[in-house]
PDB file of C-alpha atoms in Angstrom:
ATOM      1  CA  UNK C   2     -13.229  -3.477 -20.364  1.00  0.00           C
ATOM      2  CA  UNK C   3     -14.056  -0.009 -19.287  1.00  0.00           C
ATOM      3  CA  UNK C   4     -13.806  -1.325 -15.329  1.00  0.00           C
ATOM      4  CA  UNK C   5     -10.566  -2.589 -16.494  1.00  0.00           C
ATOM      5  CA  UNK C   6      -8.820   0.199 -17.575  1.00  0.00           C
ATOM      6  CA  UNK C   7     -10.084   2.521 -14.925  1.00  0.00           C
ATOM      7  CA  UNK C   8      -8.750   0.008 -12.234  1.00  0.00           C
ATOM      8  CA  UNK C   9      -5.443  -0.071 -13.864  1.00  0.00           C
ATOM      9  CA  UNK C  10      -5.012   3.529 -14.295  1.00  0.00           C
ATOM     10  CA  UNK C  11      -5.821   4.349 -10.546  1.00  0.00           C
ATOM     11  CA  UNK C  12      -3.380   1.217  -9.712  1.00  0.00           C
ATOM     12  CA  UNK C  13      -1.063   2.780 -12.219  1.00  0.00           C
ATOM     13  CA  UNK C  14      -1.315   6.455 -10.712  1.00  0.00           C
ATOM     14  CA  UNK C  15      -0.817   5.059  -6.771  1.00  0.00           C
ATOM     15  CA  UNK C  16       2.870   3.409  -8.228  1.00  0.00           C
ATOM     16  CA  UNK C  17       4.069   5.663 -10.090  1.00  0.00           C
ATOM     17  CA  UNK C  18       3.467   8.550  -6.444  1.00  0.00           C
ATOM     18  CA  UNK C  19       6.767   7.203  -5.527  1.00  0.00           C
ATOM     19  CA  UNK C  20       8.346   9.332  -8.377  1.00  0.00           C
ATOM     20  CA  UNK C  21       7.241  12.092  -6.192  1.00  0.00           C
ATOM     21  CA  UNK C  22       9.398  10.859  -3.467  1.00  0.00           C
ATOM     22  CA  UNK C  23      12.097  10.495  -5.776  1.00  0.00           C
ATOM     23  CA  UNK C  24      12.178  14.226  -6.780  1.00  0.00           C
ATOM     24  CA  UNK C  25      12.398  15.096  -3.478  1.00  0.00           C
ATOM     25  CA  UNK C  26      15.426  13.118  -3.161  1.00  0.00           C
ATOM     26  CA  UNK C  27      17.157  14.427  -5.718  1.00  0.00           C
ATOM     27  CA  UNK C  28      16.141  17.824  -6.136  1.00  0.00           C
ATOM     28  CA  UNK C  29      15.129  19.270  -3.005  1.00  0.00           C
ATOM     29  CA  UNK C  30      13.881  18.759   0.837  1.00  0.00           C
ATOM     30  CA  UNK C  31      10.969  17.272   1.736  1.00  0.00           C
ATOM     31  CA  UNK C  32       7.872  18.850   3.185  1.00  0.00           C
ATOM     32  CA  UNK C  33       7.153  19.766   6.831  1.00  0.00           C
ATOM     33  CA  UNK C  34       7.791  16.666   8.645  1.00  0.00           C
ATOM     34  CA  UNK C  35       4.115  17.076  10.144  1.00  0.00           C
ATOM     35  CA  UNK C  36       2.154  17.370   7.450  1.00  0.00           C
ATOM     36  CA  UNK C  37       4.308  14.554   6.218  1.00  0.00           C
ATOM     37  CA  UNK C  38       3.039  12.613   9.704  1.00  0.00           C
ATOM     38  CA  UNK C  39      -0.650  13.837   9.141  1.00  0.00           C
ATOM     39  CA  UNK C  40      -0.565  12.845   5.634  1.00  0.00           C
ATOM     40  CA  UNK C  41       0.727   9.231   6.601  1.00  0.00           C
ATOM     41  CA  UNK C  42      -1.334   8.916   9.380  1.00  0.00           C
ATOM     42  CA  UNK C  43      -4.398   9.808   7.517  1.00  0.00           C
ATOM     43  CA  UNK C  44      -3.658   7.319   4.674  1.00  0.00           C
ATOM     44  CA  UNK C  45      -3.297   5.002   7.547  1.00  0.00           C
ATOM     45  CA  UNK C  46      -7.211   5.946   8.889  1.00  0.00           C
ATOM     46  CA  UNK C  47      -8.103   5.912   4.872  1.00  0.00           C
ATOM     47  CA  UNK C  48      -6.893   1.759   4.810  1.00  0.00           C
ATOM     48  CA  UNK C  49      -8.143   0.676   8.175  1.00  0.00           C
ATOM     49  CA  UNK C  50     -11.647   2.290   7.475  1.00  0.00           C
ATOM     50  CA  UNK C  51     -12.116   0.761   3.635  1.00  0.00           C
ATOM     51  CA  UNK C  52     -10.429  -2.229   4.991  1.00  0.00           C
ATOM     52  CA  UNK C  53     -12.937  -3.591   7.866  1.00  0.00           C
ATOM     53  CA  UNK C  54     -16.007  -1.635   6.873  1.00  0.00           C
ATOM     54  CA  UNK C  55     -16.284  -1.984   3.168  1.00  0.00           C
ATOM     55  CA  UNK C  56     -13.810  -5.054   1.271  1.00  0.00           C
ATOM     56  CA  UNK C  57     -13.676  -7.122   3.990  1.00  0.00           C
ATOM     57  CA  UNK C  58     -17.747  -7.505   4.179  1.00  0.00           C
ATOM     58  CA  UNK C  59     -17.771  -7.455   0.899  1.00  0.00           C
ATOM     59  CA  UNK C  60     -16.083 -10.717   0.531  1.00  0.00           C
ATOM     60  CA  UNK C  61     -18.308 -11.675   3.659  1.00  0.00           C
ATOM     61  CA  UNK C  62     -21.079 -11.135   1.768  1.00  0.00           C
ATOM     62  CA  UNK C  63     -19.806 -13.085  -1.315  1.00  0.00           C
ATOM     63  CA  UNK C  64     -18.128 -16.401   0.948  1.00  0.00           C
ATOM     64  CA  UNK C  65     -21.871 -16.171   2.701  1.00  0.00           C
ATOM     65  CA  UNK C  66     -23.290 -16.401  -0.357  1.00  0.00           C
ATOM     66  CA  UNK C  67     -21.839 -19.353  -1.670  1.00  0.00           C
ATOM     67  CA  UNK C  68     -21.389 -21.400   1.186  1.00  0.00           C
ATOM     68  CA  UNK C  69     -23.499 -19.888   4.089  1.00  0.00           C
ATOM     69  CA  UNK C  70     -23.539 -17.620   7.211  1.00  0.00           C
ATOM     70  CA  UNK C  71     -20.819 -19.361   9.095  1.00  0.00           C
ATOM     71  CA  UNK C  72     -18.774 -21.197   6.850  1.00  0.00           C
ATOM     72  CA  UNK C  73     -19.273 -17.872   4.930  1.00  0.00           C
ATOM     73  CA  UNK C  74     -17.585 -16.124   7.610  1.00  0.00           C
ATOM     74  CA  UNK C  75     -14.893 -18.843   8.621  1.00  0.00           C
ATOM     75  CA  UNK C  76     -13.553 -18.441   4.971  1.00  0.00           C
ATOM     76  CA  UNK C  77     -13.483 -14.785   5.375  1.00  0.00           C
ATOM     77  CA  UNK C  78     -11.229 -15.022   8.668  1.00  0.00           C
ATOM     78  CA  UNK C  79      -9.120 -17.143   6.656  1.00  0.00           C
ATOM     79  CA  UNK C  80      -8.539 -14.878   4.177  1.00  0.00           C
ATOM     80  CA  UNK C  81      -8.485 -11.973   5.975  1.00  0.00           C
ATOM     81  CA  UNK C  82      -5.252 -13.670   8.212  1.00  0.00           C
ATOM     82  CA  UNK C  83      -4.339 -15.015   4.855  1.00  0.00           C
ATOM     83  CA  UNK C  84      -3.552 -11.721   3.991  1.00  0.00           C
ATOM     84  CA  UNK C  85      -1.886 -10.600   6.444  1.00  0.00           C
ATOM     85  CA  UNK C  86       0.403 -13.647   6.264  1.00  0.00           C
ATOM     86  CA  UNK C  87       1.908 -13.187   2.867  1.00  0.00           C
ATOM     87  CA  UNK C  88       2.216  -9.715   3.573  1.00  0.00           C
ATOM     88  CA  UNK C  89       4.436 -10.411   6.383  1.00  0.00           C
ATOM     89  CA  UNK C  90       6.353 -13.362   4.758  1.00  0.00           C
ATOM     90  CA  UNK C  91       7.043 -10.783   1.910  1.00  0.00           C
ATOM     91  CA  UNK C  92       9.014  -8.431   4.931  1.00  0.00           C
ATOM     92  CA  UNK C  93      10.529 -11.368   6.296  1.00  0.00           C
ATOM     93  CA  UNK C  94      12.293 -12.124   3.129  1.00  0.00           C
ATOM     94  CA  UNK C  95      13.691  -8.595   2.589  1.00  0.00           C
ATOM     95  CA  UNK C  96      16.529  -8.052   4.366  1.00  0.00           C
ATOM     96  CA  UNK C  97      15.850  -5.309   7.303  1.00  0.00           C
ATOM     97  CA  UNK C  98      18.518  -2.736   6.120  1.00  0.00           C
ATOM     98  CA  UNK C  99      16.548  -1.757   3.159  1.00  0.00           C
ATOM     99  CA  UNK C 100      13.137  -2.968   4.233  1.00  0.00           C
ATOM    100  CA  UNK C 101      10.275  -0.137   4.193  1.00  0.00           C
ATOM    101  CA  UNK C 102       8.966  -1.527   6.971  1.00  0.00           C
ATOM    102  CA  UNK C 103      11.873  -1.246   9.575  1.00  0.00           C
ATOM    103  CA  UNK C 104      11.783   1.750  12.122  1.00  0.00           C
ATOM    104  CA  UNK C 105      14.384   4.207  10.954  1.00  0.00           C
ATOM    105  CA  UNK C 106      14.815   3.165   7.186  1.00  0.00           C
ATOM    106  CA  UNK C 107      13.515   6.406   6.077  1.00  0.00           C
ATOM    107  CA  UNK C 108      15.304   9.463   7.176  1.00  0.00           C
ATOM    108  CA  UNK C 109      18.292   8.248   9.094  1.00  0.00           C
ATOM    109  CA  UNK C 110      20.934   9.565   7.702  1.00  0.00           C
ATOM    110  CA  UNK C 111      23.260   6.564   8.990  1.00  0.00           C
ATOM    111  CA  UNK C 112      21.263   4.326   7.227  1.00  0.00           C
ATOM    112  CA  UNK C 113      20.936   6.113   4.133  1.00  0.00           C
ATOM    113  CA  UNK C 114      24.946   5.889   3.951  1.00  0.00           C
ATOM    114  CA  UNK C 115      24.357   2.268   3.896  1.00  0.00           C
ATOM    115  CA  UNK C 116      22.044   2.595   1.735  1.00  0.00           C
ATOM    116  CA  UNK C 117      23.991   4.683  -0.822  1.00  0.00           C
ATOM    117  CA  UNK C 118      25.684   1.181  -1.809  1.00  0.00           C
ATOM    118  CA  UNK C 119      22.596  -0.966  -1.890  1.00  0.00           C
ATOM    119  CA  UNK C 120      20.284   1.781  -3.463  1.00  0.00           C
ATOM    120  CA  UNK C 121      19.378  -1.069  -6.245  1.00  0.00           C
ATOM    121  CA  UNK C 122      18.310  -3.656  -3.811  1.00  0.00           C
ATOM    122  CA  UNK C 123      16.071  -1.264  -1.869  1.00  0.00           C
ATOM    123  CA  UNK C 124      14.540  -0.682  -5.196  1.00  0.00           C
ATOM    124  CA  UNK C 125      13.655  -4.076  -5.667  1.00  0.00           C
ATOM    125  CA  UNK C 126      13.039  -4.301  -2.026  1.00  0.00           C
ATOM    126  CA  UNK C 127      10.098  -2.031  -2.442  1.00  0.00           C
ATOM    127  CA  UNK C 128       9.361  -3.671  -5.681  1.00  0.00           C
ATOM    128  CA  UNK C 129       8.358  -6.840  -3.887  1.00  0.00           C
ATOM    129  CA  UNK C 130       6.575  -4.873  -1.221  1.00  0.00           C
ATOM    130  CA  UNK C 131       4.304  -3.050  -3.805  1.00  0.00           C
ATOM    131  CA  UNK C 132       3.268  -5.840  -5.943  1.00  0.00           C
ATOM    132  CA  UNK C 133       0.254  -7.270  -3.854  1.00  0.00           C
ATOM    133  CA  UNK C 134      -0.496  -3.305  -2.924  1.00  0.00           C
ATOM    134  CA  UNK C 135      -1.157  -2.973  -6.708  1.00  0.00           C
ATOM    135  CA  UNK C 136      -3.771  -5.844  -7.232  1.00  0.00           C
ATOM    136  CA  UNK C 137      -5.261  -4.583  -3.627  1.00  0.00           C
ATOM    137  CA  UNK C 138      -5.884  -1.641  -5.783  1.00  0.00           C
ATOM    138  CA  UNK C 139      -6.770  -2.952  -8.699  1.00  0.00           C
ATOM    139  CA  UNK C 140      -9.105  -5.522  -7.799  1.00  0.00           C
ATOM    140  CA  UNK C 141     -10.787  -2.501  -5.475  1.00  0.00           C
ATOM    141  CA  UNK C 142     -11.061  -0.851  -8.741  1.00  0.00           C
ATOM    142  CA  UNK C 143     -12.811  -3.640 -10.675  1.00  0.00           C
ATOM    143  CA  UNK C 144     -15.743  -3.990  -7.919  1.00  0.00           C
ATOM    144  CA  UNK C 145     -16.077  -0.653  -7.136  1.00  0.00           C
ATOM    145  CA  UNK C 146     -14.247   2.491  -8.520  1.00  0.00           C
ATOM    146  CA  UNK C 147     -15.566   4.920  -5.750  1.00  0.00           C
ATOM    147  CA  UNK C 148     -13.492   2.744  -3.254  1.00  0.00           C
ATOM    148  CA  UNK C 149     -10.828   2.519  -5.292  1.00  0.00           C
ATOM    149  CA  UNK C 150     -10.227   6.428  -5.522  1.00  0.00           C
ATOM    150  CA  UNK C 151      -9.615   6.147  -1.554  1.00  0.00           C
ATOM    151  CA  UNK C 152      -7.574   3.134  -1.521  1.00  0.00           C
ATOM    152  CA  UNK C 153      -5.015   4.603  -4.422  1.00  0.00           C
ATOM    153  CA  UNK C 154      -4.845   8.079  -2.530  1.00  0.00           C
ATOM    154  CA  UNK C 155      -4.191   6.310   0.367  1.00  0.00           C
ATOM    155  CA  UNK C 156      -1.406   3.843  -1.352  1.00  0.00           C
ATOM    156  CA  UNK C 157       0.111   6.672  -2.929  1.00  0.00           C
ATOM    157  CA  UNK C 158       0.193   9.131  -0.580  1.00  0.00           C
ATOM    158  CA  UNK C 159       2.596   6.325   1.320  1.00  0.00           C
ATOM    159  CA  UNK C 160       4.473   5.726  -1.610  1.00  0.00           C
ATOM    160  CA  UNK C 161       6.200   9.055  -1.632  1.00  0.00           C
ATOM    161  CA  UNK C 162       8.555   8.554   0.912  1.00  0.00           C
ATOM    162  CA  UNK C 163       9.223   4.914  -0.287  1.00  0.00           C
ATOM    163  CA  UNK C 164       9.994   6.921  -3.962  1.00  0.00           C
ATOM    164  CA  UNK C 165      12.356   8.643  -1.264  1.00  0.00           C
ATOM    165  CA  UNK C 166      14.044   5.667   0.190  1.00  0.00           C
ATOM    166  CA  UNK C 167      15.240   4.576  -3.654  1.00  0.00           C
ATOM    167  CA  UNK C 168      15.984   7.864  -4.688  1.00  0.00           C
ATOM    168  CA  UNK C 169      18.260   9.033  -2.558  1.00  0.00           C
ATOM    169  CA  UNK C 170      20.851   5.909  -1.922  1.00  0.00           C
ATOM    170  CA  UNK C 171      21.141   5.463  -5.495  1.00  0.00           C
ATOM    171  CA  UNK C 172      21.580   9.365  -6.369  1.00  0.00           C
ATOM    172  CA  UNK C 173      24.111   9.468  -3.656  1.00  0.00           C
ATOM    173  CA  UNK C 174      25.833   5.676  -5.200  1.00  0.00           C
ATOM    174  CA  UNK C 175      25.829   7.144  -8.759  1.00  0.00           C
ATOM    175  CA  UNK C 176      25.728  10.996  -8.557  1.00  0.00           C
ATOM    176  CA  UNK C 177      23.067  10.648 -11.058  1.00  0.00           C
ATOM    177  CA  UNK C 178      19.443  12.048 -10.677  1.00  0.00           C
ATOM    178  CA  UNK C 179      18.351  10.467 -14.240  1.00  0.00           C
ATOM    179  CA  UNK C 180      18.936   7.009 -12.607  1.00  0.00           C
ATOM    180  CA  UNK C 181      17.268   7.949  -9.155  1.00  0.00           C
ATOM    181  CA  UNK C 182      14.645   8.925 -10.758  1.00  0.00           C
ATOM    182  CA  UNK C 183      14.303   5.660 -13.063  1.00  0.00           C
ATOM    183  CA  UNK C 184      14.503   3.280  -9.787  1.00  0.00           C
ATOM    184  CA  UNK C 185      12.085   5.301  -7.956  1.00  0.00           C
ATOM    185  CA  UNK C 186       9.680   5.041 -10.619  1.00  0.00           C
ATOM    186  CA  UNK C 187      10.434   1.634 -11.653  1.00  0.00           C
ATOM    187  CA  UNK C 188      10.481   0.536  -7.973  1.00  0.00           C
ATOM    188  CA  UNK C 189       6.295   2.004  -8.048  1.00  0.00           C
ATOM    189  CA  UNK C 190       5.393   0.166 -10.953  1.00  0.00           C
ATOM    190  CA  UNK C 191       5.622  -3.200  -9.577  1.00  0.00           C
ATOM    191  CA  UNK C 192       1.812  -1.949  -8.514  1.00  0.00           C
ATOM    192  CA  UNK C 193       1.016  -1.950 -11.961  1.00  0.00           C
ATOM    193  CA  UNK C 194       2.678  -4.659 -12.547  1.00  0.00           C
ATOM    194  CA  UNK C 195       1.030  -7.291  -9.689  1.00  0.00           C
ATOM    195  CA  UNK C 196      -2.275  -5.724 -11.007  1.00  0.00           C
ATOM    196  CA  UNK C 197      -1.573  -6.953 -14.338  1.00  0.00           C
ATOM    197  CA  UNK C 198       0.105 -10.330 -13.219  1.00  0.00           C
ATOM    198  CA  UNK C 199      -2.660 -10.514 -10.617  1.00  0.00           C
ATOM    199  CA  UNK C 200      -5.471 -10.469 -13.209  1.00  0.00           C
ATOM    200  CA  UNK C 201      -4.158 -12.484 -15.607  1.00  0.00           C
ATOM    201  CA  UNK C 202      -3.735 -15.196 -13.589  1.00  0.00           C
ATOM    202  CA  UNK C 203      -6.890 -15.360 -11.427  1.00  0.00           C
ATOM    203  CA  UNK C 204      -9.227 -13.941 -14.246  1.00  0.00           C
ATOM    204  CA  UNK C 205      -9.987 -17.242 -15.608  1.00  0.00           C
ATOM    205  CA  UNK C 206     -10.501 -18.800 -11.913  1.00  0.00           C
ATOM    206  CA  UNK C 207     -12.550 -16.459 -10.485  1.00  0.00           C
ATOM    207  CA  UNK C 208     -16.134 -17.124  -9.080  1.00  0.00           C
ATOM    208  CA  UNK C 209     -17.569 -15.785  -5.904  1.00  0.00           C
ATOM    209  CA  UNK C 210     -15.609 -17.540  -3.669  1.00  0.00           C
ATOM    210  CA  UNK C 211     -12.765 -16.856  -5.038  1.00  0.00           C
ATOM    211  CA  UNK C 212     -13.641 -13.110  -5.036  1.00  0.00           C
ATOM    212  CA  UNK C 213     -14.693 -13.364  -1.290  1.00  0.00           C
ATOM    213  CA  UNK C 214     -11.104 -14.708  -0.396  1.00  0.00           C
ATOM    214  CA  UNK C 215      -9.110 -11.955  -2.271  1.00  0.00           C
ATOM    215  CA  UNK C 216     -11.167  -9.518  -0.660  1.00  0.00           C
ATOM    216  CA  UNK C 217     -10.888 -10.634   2.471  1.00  0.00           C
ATOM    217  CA  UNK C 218      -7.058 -11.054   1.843  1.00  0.00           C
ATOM    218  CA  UNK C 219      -6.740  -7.681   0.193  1.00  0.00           C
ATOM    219  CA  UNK C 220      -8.226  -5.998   4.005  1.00  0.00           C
ATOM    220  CA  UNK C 221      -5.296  -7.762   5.841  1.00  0.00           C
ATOM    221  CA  UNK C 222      -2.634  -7.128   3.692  1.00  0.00           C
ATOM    222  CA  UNK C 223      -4.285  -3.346   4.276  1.00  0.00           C
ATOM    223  CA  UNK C 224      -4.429  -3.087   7.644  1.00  0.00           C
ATOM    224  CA  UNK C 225      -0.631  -4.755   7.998  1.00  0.00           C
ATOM    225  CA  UNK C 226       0.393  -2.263   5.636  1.00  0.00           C
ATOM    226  CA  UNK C 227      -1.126   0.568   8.303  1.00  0.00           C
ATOM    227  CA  UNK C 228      -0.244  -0.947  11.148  1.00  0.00           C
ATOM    228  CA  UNK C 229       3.731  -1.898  10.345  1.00  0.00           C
ATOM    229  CA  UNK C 230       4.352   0.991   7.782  1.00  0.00           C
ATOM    230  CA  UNK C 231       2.195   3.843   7.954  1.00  0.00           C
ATOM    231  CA  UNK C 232       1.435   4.346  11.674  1.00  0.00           C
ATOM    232  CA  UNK C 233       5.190   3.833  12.556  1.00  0.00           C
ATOM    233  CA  UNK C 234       6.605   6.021   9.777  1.00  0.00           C
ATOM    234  CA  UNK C 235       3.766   8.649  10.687  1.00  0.00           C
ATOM    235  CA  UNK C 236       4.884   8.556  14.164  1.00  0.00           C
ATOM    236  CA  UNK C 237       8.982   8.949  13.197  1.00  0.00           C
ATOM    237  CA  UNK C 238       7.940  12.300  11.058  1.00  0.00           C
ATOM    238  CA  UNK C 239       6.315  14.137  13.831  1.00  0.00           C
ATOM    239  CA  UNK C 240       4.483  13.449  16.988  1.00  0.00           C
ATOM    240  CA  UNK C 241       2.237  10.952  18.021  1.00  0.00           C
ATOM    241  CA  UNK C 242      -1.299  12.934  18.451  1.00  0.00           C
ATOM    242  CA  UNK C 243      -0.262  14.558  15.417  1.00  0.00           C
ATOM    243  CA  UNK C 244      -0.212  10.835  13.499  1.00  0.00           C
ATOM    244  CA  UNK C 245      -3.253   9.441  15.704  1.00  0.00           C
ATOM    245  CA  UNK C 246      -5.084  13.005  15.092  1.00  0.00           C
ATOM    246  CA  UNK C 247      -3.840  12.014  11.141  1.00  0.00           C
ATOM    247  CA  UNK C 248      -5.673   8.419  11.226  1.00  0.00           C
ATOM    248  CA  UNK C 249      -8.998   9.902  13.067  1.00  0.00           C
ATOM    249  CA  UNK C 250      -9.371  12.628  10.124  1.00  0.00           C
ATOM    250  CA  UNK C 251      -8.509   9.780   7.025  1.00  0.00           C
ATOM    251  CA  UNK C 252     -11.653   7.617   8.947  1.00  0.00           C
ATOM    252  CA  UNK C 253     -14.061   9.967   9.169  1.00  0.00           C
ATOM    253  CA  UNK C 254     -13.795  11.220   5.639  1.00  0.00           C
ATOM    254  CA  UNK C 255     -13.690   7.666   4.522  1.00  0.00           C
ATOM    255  CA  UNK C 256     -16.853   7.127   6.676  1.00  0.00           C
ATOM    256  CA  UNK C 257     -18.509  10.142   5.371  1.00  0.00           C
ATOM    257  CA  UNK C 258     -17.686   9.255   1.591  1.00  0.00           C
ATOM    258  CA  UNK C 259     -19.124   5.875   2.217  1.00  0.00           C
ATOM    259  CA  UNK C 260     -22.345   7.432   3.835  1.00  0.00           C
ATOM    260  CA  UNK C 261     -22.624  10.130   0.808  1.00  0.00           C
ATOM    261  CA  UNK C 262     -22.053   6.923  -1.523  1.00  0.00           C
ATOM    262  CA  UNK C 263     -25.227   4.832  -0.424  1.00  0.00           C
TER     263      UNK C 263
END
């Protein structure tokens, strides 16, 4: 239970970043735009790095297990591209105007006019995108806490400017900063929220392969998550060694923590 309740209060934590973003929105400027780019593309270097060299052989490990060295590993490409697929569908099915994904959502200030009469449906928008980042965390948490601490940094760190993205259409809509607030927050608690959902509903299924395959799915829908949002977003702050120079730095102290860790 203890494993529990830590997982869910990192998962918890890396949501509820995106009320960060939503009192910059509403009551002041963001930061420097390249330590903004730094700080997304080292989340991005963070993801990649837990991603491929820790969960993702981690289910290996556990699909090898069960059902041997090469089926082991077939299952684990499956579920790694698995992943990535839902991931994907999930954007697909979000209209582009308010999608986080889309170059130019964040900090274009014609589209945050548009946005200013759809501010609820970018909410829950990013309240679809965040669910399966929530049981990424969460289930990171459960099999090793250590991890976790570098995957919810990493989540939440790019959950500030999506905290941004609700914030300020719906201030601007409704000219009120309660109700920014409120739908920046609630649009970060959908982590929680898959977590929770996530748990309850795999809990009583779960055996080693099933473990393998949500670990393997959890590194693609990682890496998508870098490659689509972070690196772009990172790269429309500030300047592209400044992003790439971001992702080197987040990989090497992932790498070093992992080191320190065995």
């Amino acid at each position: 239970m203890h494993e529990v309740l830590v997982a869910f209060a990192l998962t918890l934590g890396a949501g509820l970043a995106t009320s960060i973003g939503g009192v910059l929105g509403v009551f002041g400027k963001a930061g420097s735009t390249k330590t903004l780019s730094l700080g997304l593309g080292f989340s991005a270097g963070v993801m990649i790095y837990v991603s491929l060299f820790e969960i993702l052989p981690k289910g290996r490990d556990a699909l090898a297990g069960v059902h041997g060295e090469v089926p082991g590993n077939w299952l684990m490409v499956l579920g790694f591209f698995s992943g990535i697929a839902a991931i994907a569908i999930i954007d697909h099915l979000v209209p582009s105007a308010v999608n986080p994904h889309e170059p130019g959502t964040i900090g274009d200030k014609h589209r945050k006019h548009a946005l200013m009469r759809t501010g609820l449906m970018t909410a829950v928008a990013l309240g679809i995108h965040n669910f399966p980042e929530g049981f990424a965390t969460f289930m990171a948490g459960l099999q090793s806490p250590e991890i976790a601490i570098s995957v919810a940094v990493a989540i939440a760190l790019h959950n500030i400017p999506e905290g941004l993205a609700v914030a300020v259409p719906v201030y601007q809509a409704t000219g009120s900063r309660a109700k920014a607030l409120t739908w920046s927050s609630v649009s970060g608690l959908a982590e929680p929220a898959g977590a929770l959902i996530g748990y309850l509903v795999l809990f009583p299924f779960m055996s080693d392969t099933l473990l393998g395959l949500v670990f393997a799915a959890i590194a693609g829908i990682m890496v998508f998550i870098s490659l689509d949002e972070l690196l772009p977003s990172a790269e429309e702050y500030g300047e592209h060694h400044l992003a790439i120079y971001g992702v080197i730095a987040g990989m090497a102290v992932m790498a070093v923590s992992l080191v320190l860790l065995l």
